[in-house]
Short mmCIF file of C-alpha atoms and ligand atoms in Angstrom, two decimals:
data_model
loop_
_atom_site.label_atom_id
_atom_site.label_comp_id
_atom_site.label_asym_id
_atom_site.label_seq_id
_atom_site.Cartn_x
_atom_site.Cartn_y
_atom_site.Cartn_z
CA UNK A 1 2.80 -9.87 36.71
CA UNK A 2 0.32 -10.56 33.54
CA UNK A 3 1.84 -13.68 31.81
CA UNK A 4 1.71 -12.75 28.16
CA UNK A 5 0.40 -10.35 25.87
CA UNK A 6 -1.86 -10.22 22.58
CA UNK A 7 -3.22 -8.64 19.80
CA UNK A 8 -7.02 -8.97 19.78
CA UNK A 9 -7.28 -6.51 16.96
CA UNK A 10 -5.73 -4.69 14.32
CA UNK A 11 -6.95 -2.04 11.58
CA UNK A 12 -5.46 -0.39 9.01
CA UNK A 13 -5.80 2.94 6.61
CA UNK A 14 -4.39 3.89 3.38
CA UNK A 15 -4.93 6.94 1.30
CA UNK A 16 -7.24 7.19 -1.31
CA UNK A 17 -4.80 8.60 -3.82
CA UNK A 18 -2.85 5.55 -5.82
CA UNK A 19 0.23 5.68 -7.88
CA UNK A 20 0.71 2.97 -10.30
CA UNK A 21 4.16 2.08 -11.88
CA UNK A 22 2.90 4.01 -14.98
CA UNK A 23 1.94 6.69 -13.22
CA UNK A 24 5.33 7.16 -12.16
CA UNK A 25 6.52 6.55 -15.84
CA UNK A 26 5.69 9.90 -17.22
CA UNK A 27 7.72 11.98 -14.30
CA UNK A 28 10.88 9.87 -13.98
CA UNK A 29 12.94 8.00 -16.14
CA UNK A 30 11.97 4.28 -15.43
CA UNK A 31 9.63 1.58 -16.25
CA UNK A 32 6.76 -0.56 -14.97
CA UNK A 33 8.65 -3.51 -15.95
CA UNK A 34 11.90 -2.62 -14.17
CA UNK A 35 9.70 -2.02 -11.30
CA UNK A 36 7.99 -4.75 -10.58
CA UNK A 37 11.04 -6.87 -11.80
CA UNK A 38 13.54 -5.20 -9.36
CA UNK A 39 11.14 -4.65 -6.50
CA UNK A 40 7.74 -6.41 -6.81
CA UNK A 41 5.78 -3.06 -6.70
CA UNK A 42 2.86 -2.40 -8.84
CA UNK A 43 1.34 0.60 -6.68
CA UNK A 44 1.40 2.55 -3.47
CA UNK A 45 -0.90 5.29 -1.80
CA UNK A 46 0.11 8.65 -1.35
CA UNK A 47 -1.53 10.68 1.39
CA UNK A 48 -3.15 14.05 0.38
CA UNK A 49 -1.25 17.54 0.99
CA UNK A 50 -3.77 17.68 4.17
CA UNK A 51 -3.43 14.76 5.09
CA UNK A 52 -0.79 13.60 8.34
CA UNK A 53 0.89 10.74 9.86
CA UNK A 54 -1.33 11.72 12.94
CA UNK A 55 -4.65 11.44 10.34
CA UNK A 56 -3.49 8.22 9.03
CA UNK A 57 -2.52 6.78 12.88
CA UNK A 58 -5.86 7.90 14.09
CA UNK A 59 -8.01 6.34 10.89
CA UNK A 60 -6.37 2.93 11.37
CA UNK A 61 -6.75 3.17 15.34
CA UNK A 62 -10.79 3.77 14.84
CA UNK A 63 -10.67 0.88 12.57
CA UNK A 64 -9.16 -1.10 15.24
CA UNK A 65 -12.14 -0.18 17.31
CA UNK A 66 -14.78 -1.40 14.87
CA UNK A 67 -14.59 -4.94 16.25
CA UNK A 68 -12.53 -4.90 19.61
CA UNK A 69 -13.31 -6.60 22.85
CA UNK A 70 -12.32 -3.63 24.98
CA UNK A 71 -13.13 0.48 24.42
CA UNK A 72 -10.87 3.17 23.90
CA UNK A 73 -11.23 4.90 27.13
CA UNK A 74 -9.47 1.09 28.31
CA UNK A 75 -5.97 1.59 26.58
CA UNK A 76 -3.82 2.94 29.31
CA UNK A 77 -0.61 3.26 26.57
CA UNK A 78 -0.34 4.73 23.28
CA UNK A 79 2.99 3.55 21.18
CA UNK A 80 3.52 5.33 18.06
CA UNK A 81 5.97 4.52 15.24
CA UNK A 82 6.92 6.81 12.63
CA UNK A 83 9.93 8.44 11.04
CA UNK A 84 7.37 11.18 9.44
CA UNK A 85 5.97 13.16 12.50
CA UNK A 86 3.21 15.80 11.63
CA UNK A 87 5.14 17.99 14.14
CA UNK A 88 8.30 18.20 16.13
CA UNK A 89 6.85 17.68 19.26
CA UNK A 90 3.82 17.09 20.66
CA UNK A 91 4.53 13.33 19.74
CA UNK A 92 2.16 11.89 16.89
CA UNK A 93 1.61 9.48 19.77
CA UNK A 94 0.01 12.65 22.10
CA UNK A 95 -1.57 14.59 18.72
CA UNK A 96 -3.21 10.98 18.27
CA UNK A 97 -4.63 10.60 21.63
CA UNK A 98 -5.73 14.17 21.69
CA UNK A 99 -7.95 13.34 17.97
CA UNK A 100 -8.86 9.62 19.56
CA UNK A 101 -10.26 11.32 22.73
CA UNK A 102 -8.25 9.09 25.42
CA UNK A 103 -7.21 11.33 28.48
CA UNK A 104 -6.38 8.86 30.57
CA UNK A 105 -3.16 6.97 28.48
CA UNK A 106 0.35 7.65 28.57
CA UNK A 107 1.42 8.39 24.94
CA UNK A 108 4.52 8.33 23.04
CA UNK A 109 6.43 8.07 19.83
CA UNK A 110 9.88 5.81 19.28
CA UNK A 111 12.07 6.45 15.98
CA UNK A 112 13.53 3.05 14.69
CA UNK A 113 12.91 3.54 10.69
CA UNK A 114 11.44 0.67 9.00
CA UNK A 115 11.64 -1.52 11.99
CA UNK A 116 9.86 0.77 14.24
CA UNK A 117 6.69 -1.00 15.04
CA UNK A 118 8.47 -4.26 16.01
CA UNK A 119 10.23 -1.43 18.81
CA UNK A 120 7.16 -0.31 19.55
CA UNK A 121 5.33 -4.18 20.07
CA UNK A 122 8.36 -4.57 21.92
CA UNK A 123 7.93 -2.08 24.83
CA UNK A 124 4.28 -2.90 24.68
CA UNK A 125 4.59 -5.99 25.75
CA UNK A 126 6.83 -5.65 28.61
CA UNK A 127 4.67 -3.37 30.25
CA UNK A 128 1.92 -5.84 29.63
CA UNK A 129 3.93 -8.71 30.90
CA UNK A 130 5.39 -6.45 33.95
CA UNK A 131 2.00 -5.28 34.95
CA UNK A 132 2.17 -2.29 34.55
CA UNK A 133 -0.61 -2.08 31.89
CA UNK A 134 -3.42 -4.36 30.35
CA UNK A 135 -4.33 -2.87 27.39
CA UNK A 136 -2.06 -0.67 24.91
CA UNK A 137 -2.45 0.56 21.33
CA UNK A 138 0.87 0.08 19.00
CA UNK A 139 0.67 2.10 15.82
CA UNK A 140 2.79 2.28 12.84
CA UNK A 141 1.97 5.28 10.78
CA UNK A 142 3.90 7.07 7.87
CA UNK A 143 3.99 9.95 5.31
CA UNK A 144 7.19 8.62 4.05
CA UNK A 145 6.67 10.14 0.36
CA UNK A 146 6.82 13.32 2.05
CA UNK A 147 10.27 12.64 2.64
CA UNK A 148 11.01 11.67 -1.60
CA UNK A 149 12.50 13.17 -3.94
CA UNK A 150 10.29 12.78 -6.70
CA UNK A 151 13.18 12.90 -9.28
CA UNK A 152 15.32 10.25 -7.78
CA UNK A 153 14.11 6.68 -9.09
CA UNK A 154 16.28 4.85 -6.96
CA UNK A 155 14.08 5.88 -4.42
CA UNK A 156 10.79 7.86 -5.46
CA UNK A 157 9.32 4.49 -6.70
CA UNK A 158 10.10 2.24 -3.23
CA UNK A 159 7.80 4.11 -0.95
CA UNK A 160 4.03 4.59 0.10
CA UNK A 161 2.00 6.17 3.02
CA UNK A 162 -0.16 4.42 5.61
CA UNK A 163 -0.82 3.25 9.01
CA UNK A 164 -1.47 0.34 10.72
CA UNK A 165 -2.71 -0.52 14.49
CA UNK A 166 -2.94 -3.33 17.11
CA UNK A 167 -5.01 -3.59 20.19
CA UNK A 168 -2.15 -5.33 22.72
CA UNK A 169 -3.91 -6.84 26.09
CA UNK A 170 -2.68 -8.61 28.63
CA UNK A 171 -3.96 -12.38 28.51
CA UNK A 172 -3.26 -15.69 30.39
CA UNK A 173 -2.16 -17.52 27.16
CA UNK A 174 0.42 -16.88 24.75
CA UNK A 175 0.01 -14.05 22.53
CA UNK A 176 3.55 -12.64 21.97
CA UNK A 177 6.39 -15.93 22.86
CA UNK A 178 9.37 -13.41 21.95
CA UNK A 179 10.64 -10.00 20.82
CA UNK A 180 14.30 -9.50 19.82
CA UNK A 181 15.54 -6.13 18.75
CA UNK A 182 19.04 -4.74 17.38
CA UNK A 183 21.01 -1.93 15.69
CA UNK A 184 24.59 -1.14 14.73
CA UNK A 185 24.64 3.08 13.90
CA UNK A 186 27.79 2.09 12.37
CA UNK A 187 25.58 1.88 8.46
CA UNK A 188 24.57 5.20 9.53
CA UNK A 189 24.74 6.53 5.82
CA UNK A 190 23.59 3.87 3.53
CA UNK A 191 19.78 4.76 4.33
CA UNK A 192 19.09 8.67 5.77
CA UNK A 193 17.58 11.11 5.54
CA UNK A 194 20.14 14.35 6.37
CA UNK A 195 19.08 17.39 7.79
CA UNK A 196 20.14 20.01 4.98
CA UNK A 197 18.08 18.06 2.33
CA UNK A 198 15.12 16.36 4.22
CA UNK A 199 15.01 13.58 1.35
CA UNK A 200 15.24 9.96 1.47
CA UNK A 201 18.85 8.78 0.55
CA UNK A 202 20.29 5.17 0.26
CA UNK A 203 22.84 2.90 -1.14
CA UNK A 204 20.05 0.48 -2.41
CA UNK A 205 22.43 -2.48 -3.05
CA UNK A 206 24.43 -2.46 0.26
CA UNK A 207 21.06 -1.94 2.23
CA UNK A 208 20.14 -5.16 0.32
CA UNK A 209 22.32 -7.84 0.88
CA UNK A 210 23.10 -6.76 4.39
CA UNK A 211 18.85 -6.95 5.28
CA UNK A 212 18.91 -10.18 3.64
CA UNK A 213 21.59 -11.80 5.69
CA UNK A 214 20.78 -9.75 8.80
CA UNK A 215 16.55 -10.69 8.42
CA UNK A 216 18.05 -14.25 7.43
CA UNK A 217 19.77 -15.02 10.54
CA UNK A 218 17.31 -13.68 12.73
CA UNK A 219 14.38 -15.78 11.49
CA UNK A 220 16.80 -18.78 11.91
CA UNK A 221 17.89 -17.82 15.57
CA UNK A 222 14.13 -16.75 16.15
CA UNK A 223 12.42 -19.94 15.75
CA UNK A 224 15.42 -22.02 17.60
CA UNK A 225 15.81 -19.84 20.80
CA UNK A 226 11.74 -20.61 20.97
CA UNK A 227 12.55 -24.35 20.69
CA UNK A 228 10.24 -23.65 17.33
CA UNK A 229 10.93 -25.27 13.65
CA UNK A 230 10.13 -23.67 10.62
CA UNK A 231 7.44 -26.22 10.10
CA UNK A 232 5.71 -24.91 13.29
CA UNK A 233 5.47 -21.46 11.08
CA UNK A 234 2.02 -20.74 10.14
CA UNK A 235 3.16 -17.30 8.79
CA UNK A 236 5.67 -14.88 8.07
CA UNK A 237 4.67 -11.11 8.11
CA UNK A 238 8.03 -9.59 7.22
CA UNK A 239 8.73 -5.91 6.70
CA UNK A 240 7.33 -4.78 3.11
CA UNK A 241 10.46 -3.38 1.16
CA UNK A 242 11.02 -5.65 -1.63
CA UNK A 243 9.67 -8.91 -2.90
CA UNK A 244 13.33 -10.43 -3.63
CA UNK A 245 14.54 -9.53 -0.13
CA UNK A 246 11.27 -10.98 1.55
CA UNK A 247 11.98 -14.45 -0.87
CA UNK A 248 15.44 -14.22 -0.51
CA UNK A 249 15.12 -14.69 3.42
CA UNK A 250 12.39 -17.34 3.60
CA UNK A 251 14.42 -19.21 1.03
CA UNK A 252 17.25 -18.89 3.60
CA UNK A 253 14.95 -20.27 6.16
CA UNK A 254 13.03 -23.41 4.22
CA UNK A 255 9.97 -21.37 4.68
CA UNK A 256 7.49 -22.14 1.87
CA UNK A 257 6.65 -18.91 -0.65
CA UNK A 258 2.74 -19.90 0.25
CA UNK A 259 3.41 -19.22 3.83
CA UNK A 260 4.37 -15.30 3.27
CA UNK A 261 2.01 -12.53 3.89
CA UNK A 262 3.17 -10.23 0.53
CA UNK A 263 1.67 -6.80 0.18
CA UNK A 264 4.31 -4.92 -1.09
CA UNK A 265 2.90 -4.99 -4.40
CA UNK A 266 0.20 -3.15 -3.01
CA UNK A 267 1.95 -0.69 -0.58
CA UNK A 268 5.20 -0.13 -1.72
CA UNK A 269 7.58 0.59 1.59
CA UNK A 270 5.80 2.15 4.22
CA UNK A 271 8.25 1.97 6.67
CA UNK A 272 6.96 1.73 10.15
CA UNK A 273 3.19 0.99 9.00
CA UNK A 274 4.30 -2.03 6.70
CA UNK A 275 3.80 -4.89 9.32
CA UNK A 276 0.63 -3.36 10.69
CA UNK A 277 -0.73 -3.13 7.23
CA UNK A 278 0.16 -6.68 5.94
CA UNK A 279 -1.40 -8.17 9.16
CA UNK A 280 -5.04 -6.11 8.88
CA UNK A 281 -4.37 -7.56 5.32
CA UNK A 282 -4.29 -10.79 6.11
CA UNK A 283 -6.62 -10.95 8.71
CA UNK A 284 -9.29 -9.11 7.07
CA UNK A 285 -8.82 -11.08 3.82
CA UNK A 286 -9.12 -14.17 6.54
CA UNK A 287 -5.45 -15.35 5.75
CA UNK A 288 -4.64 -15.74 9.15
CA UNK A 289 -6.70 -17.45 12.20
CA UNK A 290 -6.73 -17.81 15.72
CA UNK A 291 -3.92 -19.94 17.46
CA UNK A 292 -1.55 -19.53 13.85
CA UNK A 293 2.23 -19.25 15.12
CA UNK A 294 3.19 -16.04 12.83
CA UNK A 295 6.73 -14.63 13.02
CA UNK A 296 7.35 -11.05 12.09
CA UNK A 297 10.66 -9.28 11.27
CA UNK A 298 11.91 -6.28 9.62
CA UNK A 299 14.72 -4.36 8.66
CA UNK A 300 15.37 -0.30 8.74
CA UNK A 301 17.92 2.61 8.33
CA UNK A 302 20.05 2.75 11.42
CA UNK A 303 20.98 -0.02 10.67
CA UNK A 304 17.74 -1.53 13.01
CA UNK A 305 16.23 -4.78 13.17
CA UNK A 306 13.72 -6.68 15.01
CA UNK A 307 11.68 -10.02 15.09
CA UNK A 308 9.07 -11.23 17.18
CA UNK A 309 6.67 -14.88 17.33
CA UNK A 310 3.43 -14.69 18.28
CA UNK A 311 -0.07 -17.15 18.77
CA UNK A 312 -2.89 -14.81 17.19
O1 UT7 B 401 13.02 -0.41 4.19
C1 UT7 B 401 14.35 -0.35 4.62
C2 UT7 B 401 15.23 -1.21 3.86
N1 UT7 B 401 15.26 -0.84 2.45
C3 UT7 B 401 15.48 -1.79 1.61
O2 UT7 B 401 15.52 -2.92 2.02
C4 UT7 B 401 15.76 -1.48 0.16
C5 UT7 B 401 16.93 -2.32 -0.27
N2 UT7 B 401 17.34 -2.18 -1.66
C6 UT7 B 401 16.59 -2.58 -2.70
O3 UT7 B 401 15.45 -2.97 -2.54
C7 UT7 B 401 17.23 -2.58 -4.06
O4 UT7 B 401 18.62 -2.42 -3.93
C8 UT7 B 401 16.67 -1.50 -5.03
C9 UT7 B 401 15.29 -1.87 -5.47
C10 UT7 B 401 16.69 -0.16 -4.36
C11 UT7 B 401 17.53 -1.42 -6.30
O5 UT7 B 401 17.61 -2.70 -6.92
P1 UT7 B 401 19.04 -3.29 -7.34
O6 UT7 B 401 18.77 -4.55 -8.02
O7 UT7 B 401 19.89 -3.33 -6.11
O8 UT7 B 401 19.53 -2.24 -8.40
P2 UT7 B 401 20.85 -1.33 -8.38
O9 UT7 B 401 20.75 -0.28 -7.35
O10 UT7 B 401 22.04 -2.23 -8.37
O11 UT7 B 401 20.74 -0.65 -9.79
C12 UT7 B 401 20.72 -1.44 -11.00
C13 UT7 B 401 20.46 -0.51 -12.18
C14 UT7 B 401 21.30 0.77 -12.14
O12 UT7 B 401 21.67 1.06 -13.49
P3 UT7 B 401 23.17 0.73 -14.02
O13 UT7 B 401 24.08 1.46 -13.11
O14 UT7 B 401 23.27 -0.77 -13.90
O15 UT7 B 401 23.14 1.22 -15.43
C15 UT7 B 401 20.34 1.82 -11.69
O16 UT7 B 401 20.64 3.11 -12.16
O17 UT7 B 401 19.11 -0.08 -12.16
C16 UT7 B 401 19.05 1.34 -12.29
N3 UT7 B 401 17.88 1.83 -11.57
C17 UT7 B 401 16.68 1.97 -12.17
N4 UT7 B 401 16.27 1.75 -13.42
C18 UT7 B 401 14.97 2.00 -13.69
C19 UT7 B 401 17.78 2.18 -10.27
N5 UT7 B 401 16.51 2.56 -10.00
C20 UT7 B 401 15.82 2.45 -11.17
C21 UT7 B 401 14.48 2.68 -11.52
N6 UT7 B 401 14.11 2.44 -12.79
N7 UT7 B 401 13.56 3.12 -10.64
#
């Protein structure tokens, strides 16, 4: 049995092609203002006509690479989140191997919305921790405005495309304390997409205040199962959906605003690739450091949710 696992890199990718607030302006009726009021977006990339989930996934994987301690031909297990597959099977998680060249991995993709890569870092690390595996690759990658419609504001102006990807190895020293993980299918139809209209639907209000109380209890019942205060908190990455939800829950916490890793301004809701992203953020612009404790969490359509603490 390996005793823990870690992430000992990350990389990200995001799509050339940006959409401001005013950009969004002159096709819909709404307004930079009410945007970034509401929300706390200013921007978010859109991936090209050409471009897939799979493209995205594998551009943030070689990024990963750039700087790693192990190769590519080492990862033994592929983990793919997304809610936008490029196709309906192979996985993205098989179509990414294929484009990364790994033969040797076992690859595949879980579904869990917005919370998917927390899922994914989740089954990671127990096979890490069971032995199974020492080295796996956890990817969150999506080409969620694929799934807008662009004449809806209530949603066209929440989401972005992107991916993000860890390198998760097995390691003697803490690395990942804790995952949790939940769902109740019972909010089936505040946040779906349904098969006769393939478009992003959601009761934005309801989704709100339940993620905020949901994401607010499990940061509380996070830290205290780990015997861990918030003051022990170095950082919270939290799912990037909306600046008042993110505030809202460290506020429930005690958790100072300085100790947030924010890109939503930046990203808009990518879904599944919105942890990854904010932690290449943060490490690249040297936010975080070896040894911080860092708490993730997130919230999804399902309704799914997830936490987990880590050392980095
Ligand atoms: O990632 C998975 C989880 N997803 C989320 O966590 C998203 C959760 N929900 C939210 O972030 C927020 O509920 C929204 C940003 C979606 C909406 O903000 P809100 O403060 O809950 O607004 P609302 O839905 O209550 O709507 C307020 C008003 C409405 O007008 P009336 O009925 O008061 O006249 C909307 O029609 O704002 C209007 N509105 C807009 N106005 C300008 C809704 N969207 C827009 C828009 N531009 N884009």
């Amino acid at each position: 049995m390996q005793k823990y696992s870690k992430i000992i890199s990350t990389g990200s990718y995001l799509p050339d092609k940006v959409y401001t607030n005013h950009d969004i302006e002159k096709f819909v009726d709404t307004s930079n203002d009410w945007i970034i009021e509401r929300t706390g977006i200013e921007k978010r990339h859109i991936a090209s006509e050409s471009e897939s989930s799979v493209d995205m996934a594998h551009a943030a994987c070689i990024d990963a690479f750039k700087n790693c301690a192990i190769e590519l031909k080492d990862i033994e297990m592929i983990v793919v989140a997304t809610t936008t597959p490029e196709r309906k099977f192979p996985s993205t998680a098989v179509l990414l191997q294929n484009k990364l060249n790994n033969n040797s991995a076992f690859a595949f993709d879980i579904n869990a919305a917005c919370t998917g890569f927390i899922y994914a870092l989740d089954i990671a690390d127990k096979y890490i921790k069971g032995g199974f595996v020492k080295n796996a690759l956890v990817v969150g990658t999506e080409k969620i405005t694929s799934l807008l419609d662009w004449k809806d504001r209530n949603t066209c102006v929440l989401f972005g495309d992107g991916a993000g990807a860890v390198v998760l190895s097995s390691s003697d020293t803490p690395g990942i304390i804790s995952n949790t993980i939940g769902s109740d299918g019972s909010y089936k139809d505040l946040l779906t997409v349904n098969t006769d209209t393939e478009v992003i639907e959601m009761k934005g209000n309801d989704v709100f205040k339940i993620a905020v109380n949901t994401m607010g209890k499990l940061a509380a019942s996070t830290l205290e199962k780990n015997g861990f205060k918030v003051e022990d908190l170095d950082w919270l990455i939290p799912h990037q959906a909306n600046s008042r939800i993110i505030n809202a829950v460290a506020k429930k916490i005690n958790l100072p605003e300085e100790k947030i890793v924010m890109t939503v301004n930046k990203h808009g809701n990518t879904s599944a690739a919105s942890i990854p992203l904010a932690l290449d953020y943060a490490n690249k612009q040297q936010m975080i450091h070896k040894d911080n404790i860092i708490m993730f969490e997130a919230f999804g359509a399902g309704f799914t949710w997830g936490s987990t603490l880590l050392k980095f």
